[in-house]
């Protein structure tokens, strides 16, 4: 009975001490957050409460479990001690990751509030994300190694592994060449400022926004809500378009194929009228000019500007739709046409009288052969 009471006392004392320290720590963090509202660090550190409580409870129990005079516990003392040690290492790693994440996220939040340049904010956000994941990976590897070293069998194996570390390193490097290449490419992406979270990019013919950047992969969300996942090494070894680099303002074009009789000057005035009523146009610039001719059409190019890629797409669509509609309603002759008429026979073709008479009768029996066949513009 005495051993059972001691068991309850140790467990109860550990729980009470853990709750007391956890409550006190949370109270201190709340006060610090109230005194310093300009930084979110203290409020973010409160998220580490569960990991701190598990760490504290395991540490107290690990140090006091030998004082319990309970026979079942005595028979499995080594197993219980190793289990508590494993839990202690895991809780410690959990706590370290939480504290590191809170510090990194609070630094990013403080920087984002004080910076008005969206490109710099996206760059720091990408770097912060990769740093947090790298720290998590390192802490997880160290914690796993520490857990394995608690077993005597793995300690003996560890000595042999360290003795042949050079050979193993070479073999691992060759076997994981692609993975290591993506890993180092991830750091190059993060600190080389090549692509950032939130950038508008065109990769492999697909237009989208960078949604997630990891140490090995980059996820791009396309305009139709698809996700394209590509290795980081793609962005360091192949050319791609980054529409957000150097500023988000963009200039776009709208091409229209018109008849040679199209009223270009009136089209220019209509373009200005359309842009004046277009909310997506930022007012920086516009133009309309004939850029090419073909035997049947002329190529008219309209230039519009917008604040970002999304607004530019909207402005181009609106300009194209209204210009084509205006031409169809006010100047239908300006749309592309294919003119057809009776072919004139060559002199050599009239050698046979019967053939010539037949062709003449056929020509006289035909009606108006001119037709306008419209093709989609631009």
XYZ file of C-alpha atoms in Angstrom:
378
model
C 0.000 0.000 0.000
C 2.903 2.288 0.768
C 4.348 1.735 -2.717
C 0.993 2.515 -4.327
C 0.681 5.746 -2.350
C 4.207 6.712 -3.422
C 3.255 6.012 -7.043
C 0.244 8.292 -6.786
C 2.324 10.948 -5.051
C 4.974 10.961 -7.780
C 2.438 11.025 -10.606
C 0.228 13.594 -8.901
C 3.181 15.799 -8.002
C 4.463 15.686 -11.573
C 1.053 16.632 -12.951
C 0.551 19.475 -10.453
C 4.051 20.847 -11.027
C 3.590 20.654 -14.784
C 0.237 22.443 -14.698
C 1.560 25.111 -12.333
C 4.666 25.887 -14.377
C 2.687 25.767 -17.629
C 0.060 28.145 -16.266
C 2.720 30.505 -14.919
C 4.576 30.502 -18.237
C 1.393 31.225 -20.166
C 0.548 34.092 -17.809
C 4.000 35.644 -18.236
C 3.750 35.367 -22.023
C 0.341 37.040 -21.975
C 1.679 39.937 -19.958
C 4.668 40.287 -22.261
C 2.338 40.285 -25.249
C 0.176 42.983 -23.669
C 3.224 45.163 -22.963
C 4.716 44.699 -26.414
C 1.826 44.500 -28.916
C 4.134 45.571 -31.740
C 5.708 42.114 -31.905
C 3.730 38.855 -32.183
C 6.566 36.764 -30.724
C 5.097 36.346 -27.250
C 1.687 35.343 -28.524
C 3.276 32.846 -30.931
C 5.352 31.350 -28.130
C 2.118 30.457 -26.351
C 1.545 27.841 -29.075
C 4.466 25.917 -27.605
C 2.471 25.320 -24.407
C 1.564 21.665 -25.096
C 5.127 20.711 -26.008
C 6.512 22.487 -22.937
C 4.046 20.694 -20.667
C 4.891 17.293 -22.135
C 8.610 18.061 -21.830
C 8.305 19.214 -18.232
C 6.084 16.320 -17.166
C 8.393 13.762 -18.750
C 11.504 15.377 -17.260
C 10.038 15.392 -13.732
C 8.794 11.836 -14.102
C 12.127 10.709 -15.549
C 13.963 12.068 -12.537
C 11.569 10.754 -9.885
C 10.370 7.389 -11.151
C 13.192 5.530 -9.355
C 11.735 6.663 -6.024
C 8.642 4.551 -6.585
C 8.856 1.263 -4.629
C 6.426 -0.598 -6.854
C 7.312 -4.153 -7.786
C 6.026 -4.163 -11.432
C 7.940 -0.950 -12.050
C 11.101 -2.419 -10.502
C 10.906 -5.416 -12.800
C 10.755 -3.205 -15.917
C 12.827 -0.286 -14.674
C 15.175 -0.250 -17.684
C 12.333 -0.333 -20.210
C 10.422 2.414 -18.384
C 13.524 4.570 -18.171
C 14.276 4.153 -21.870
C 10.661 4.931 -22.780
C 10.706 8.116 -20.716
C 13.996 9.088 -22.317
C 12.575 8.617 -25.800
C 9.524 10.686 -24.930
C 11.786 13.343 -23.403
C 13.880 13.575 -26.565
C 10.772 13.757 -28.760
C 9.172 16.435 -26.587
C 12.409 18.412 -26.558
C 12.579 18.321 -30.356
C 8.916 19.340 -30.559
C 9.573 22.268 -28.243
C 12.683 23.406 -30.138
C 10.838 23.332 -33.467
C 7.938 25.294 -32.007
C 10.186 27.972 -30.499
C 12.244 28.282 -33.688
C 9.083 28.562 -35.812
C 7.671 31.239 -33.512
C 10.863 33.294 -33.712
C 11.080 33.000 -37.500
C 7.387 33.769 -38.089
C 7.415 36.750 -35.740
C 10.471 38.148 -37.508
C 8.702 37.793 -40.847
C 5.502 39.401 -39.520
C 7.463 42.348 -38.109
C 9.296 42.783 -41.415
C 6.096 42.533 -43.473
C 4.395 45.251 -41.421
C 7.279 47.658 -41.913
C 7.860 47.030 -45.640
C 5.647 48.312 -48.424
C 7.449 46.571 -51.276
C 5.473 43.390 -52.081
C 8.423 41.778 -53.885
C 10.637 42.041 -50.790
C 7.879 40.644 -48.607
C 7.475 37.638 -50.916
C 11.230 37.087 -50.947
C 11.477 37.098 -47.153
C 8.403 34.885 -46.908
C 10.038 32.304 -49.177
C 13.270 32.397 -47.202
C 11.439 32.116 -43.887
C 9.461 29.111 -45.102
C 12.559 27.262 -46.248
C 14.532 28.126 -43.108
C 11.729 26.843 -40.896
C 11.497 23.580 -42.804
C 15.264 23.164 -42.802
C 15.402 23.667 -39.032
C 12.564 21.174 -38.607
C 14.388 18.606 -40.733
C 17.676 19.071 -38.846
C 16.020 18.834 -35.431
C 14.100 15.714 -36.516
C 17.278 14.021 -37.732
C 19.181 14.891 -34.555
C 16.293 13.708 -32.367
C 16.037 10.434 -34.289
C 19.773 9.864 -33.952
C 19.623 10.599 -30.217
C 16.759 8.136 -29.811
C 18.680 5.405 -31.611
C 21.759 5.996 -29.472
C 19.752 5.195 -26.330
C 19.793 1.536 -27.416
C 23.085 -0.277 -26.655
C 22.934 -2.269 -29.881
C 22.848 0.889 -31.976
C 25.811 2.317 -30.045
C 27.938 -0.607 -31.168
C 26.729 -0.179 -34.733
C 27.447 3.532 -34.531
C 31.118 2.901 -33.870
C 31.417 0.852 -37.050
C 29.468 3.434 -39.021
C 31.762 6.240 -37.903
C 34.793 4.141 -38.855
C 33.530 3.800 -42.424
C 31.894 7.220 -42.695
C 33.942 8.206 -45.723
C 32.833 5.241 -47.832
C 29.229 5.557 -46.723
C 29.270 9.264 -47.503
C 30.495 8.646 -51.034
C 27.919 5.921 -51.653
C 25.111 8.023 -50.187
C 26.166 11.020 -52.230
C 26.080 9.054 -55.484
C 22.776 7.353 -54.624
C 21.072 10.582 -53.547
C 22.568 12.815 -56.201
C 19.171 13.976 -57.487
C 17.788 14.574 -54.002
C 20.858 16.491 -52.871
C 20.745 18.508 -56.085
C 17.159 19.536 -55.364
C 18.096 20.307 -51.750
C 20.887 22.699 -52.713
C 18.698 24.121 -55.467
C 16.122 24.914 -52.773
C 18.664 27.041 -50.912
C 19.623 28.706 -54.182
C 15.963 29.548 -54.816
C 15.507 30.893 -51.282
C 18.572 33.105 -51.066
C 19.168 33.756 -54.764
C 15.819 35.555 -55.103
C 14.953 33.662 -58.317
C 11.340 32.802 -57.494
C 9.236 33.599 -54.450
C 5.911 32.599 -52.969
C 3.205 34.659 -54.666
C 5.170 35.297 -57.880
C 3.355 34.989 -61.207
C 5.348 32.621 -63.411
C 5.074 30.789 -66.726
C 6.655 27.335 -66.619
C 6.411 24.685 -69.297
C 3.777 26.779 -71.102
C 1.539 27.047 -68.004
C 0.678 30.375 -66.359
C 0.199 30.370 -62.595
C 1.172 31.663 -59.160
C 3.815 30.096 -56.928
C 1.824 28.706 -54.013
C 4.395 26.709 -52.044
C 8.184 26.378 -51.958
C 9.863 23.484 -50.165
C 13.455 22.295 -50.046
C 12.831 19.966 -52.990
C 9.551 20.961 -54.706
C 7.693 24.053 -55.903
C 3.912 24.074 -56.314
C 2.372 26.402 -58.921
C -1.374 27.148 -58.873
C -2.666 27.722 -62.401
C -5.467 30.076 -63.358
C -7.942 27.155 -63.534
C -7.098 26.038 -59.950
C -4.817 23.173 -60.976
C -1.606 22.533 -59.039
C 1.617 21.821 -60.896
C 4.351 20.357 -58.703
C 7.840 20.653 -60.120
C 11.306 19.879 -58.700
C 13.274 22.879 -57.525
C 16.096 21.954 -59.892
C 13.781 22.815 -62.822
C 13.907 26.497 -61.891
C 17.709 26.500 -61.566
C 18.470 24.619 -64.775
C 15.827 25.821 -67.260
C 14.561 29.247 -68.332
C 11.160 30.372 -67.071
C 9.157 33.584 -67.031
C 8.749 35.454 -63.757
C 6.249 38.244 -64.285
C 6.592 39.532 -60.717
C 10.345 40.074 -60.722
C 11.307 43.737 -60.835
C 7.753 44.911 -60.136
C 4.229 43.658 -60.720
C 3.187 46.267 -63.318
C 2.817 44.762 -66.769
C 2.135 45.659 -70.398
C 0.039 43.412 -72.632
C -1.004 43.242 -76.267
C -4.209 42.467 -78.145
C -3.944 41.450 -81.801
C -6.821 41.845 -84.272
C -6.918 40.730 -87.912
C -8.928 43.232 -89.975
C -9.689 44.011 -93.584
C -7.471 46.484 -95.423
C -10.328 49.006 -95.371
C -10.520 49.020 -91.553
C -10.735 52.544 -90.032
C -7.554 52.475 -87.934
C -7.902 56.034 -86.656
C -11.450 55.361 -85.447
C -10.281 52.121 -83.849
C -7.625 54.095 -81.980
C -10.239 56.485 -80.642
C -12.499 53.594 -79.670
C -9.619 51.898 -77.810
C -9.076 55.020 -75.704
C -12.804 55.137 -74.970
C -12.805 51.480 -73.900
C -9.783 51.941 -71.640
C -11.295 55.005 -69.973
C -14.159 52.815 -68.804
C -12.020 49.801 -67.919
C -11.231 49.453 -64.199
C -8.374 47.032 -64.859
C -6.412 49.618 -66.867
C -3.955 51.562 -64.701
C -3.666 54.563 -67.057
C 0.104 54.271 -67.577
C -0.003 53.804 -71.329
C -1.859 52.574 -74.417
C -1.400 52.449 -78.174
C -2.911 51.039 -81.366
C -0.974 50.538 -84.581
C -0.808 48.344 -87.674
C 2.100 45.947 -87.185
C 1.799 43.642 -90.218
C -0.083 43.007 -93.456
C -1.053 39.905 -95.387
C -2.626 39.542 -98.852
C -6.087 39.507 -97.262
C -5.801 41.253 -93.846
C -3.888 43.726 -91.743
C -2.682 42.985 -88.190
C -3.689 45.645 -85.671
C -1.959 45.613 -82.284
C -3.437 47.290 -79.219
C -1.208 47.862 -76.166
C -2.640 48.156 -72.645
C -1.061 48.366 -69.181
C -2.198 47.132 -65.770
C -1.001 46.897 -62.177
C -0.538 43.128 -62.174
C -1.010 40.014 -64.278
C -4.618 39.392 -63.217
C -5.757 42.917 -64.098
C -3.811 42.778 -67.344
C -5.644 39.614 -68.388
C -8.978 41.269 -67.606
C -8.063 44.409 -69.549
C -6.942 42.438 -72.616
C -10.133 40.381 -72.675
C -12.311 43.464 -72.291
C -10.491 45.358 -75.043
C -10.663 42.406 -77.433
C -14.365 41.809 -76.775
C -15.465 45.427 -77.122
C -13.343 46.199 -80.175
C -14.624 43.180 -82.078
C -18.214 43.950 -81.075
C -17.838 47.587 -82.116
C -16.410 46.617 -85.503
C -19.174 44.077 -86.107
C -21.853 46.636 -85.269
C -20.490 49.885 -86.725
C -17.953 48.801 -89.339
C -18.712 45.260 -90.501
C -16.703 45.795 -93.664
C -13.561 46.041 -91.503
C -13.717 42.401 -90.412
C -11.675 39.835 -92.348
C -13.269 38.552 -95.532
C -12.500 35.986 -98.210
C -13.569 37.389 -101.621
C -14.625 34.814 -104.221
C -15.469 35.442 -107.940
C -15.632 33.574 -111.257
C -12.204 32.574 -112.454
C -11.159 34.144 -115.773
C -10.092 31.391 -118.241
C -6.681 31.644 -119.816
C -6.370 32.004 -123.652
C -5.001 28.495 -123.941
C -8.113 27.110 -122.276
C -10.338 28.393 -125.114
C -8.791 26.184 -127.854
C -11.787 23.825 -127.864
C -14.949 25.532 -129.121
C -17.225 23.164 -127.316
C -15.393 23.650 -124.088
C -15.381 27.411 -124.529
C -19.094 27.499 -125.260
C -19.855 25.359 -122.280
C -17.797 27.596 -119.979
C -19.499 30.676 -121.403
C -22.933 29.253 -120.731
C -21.888 28.313 -117.246
C -20.539 31.804 -116.627
C -23.723 33.435 -117.876
C -25.872 31.244 -115.672
C -24.051 32.180 -112.489
C -25.304 34.883 -110.167
C -23.369 37.213 -107.889
C -20.422 35.166 -106.591
C -18.946 37.531 -104.076
C -19.322 36.444 -100.433
C -17.875 37.616 -97.181
C -16.648 34.827 -94.950
C -15.749 36.130 -91.547
C -13.048 34.592 -89.505
C -12.419 35.056 -85.797
C -10.381 38.141 -85.088
C -7.225 38.306 -83.137
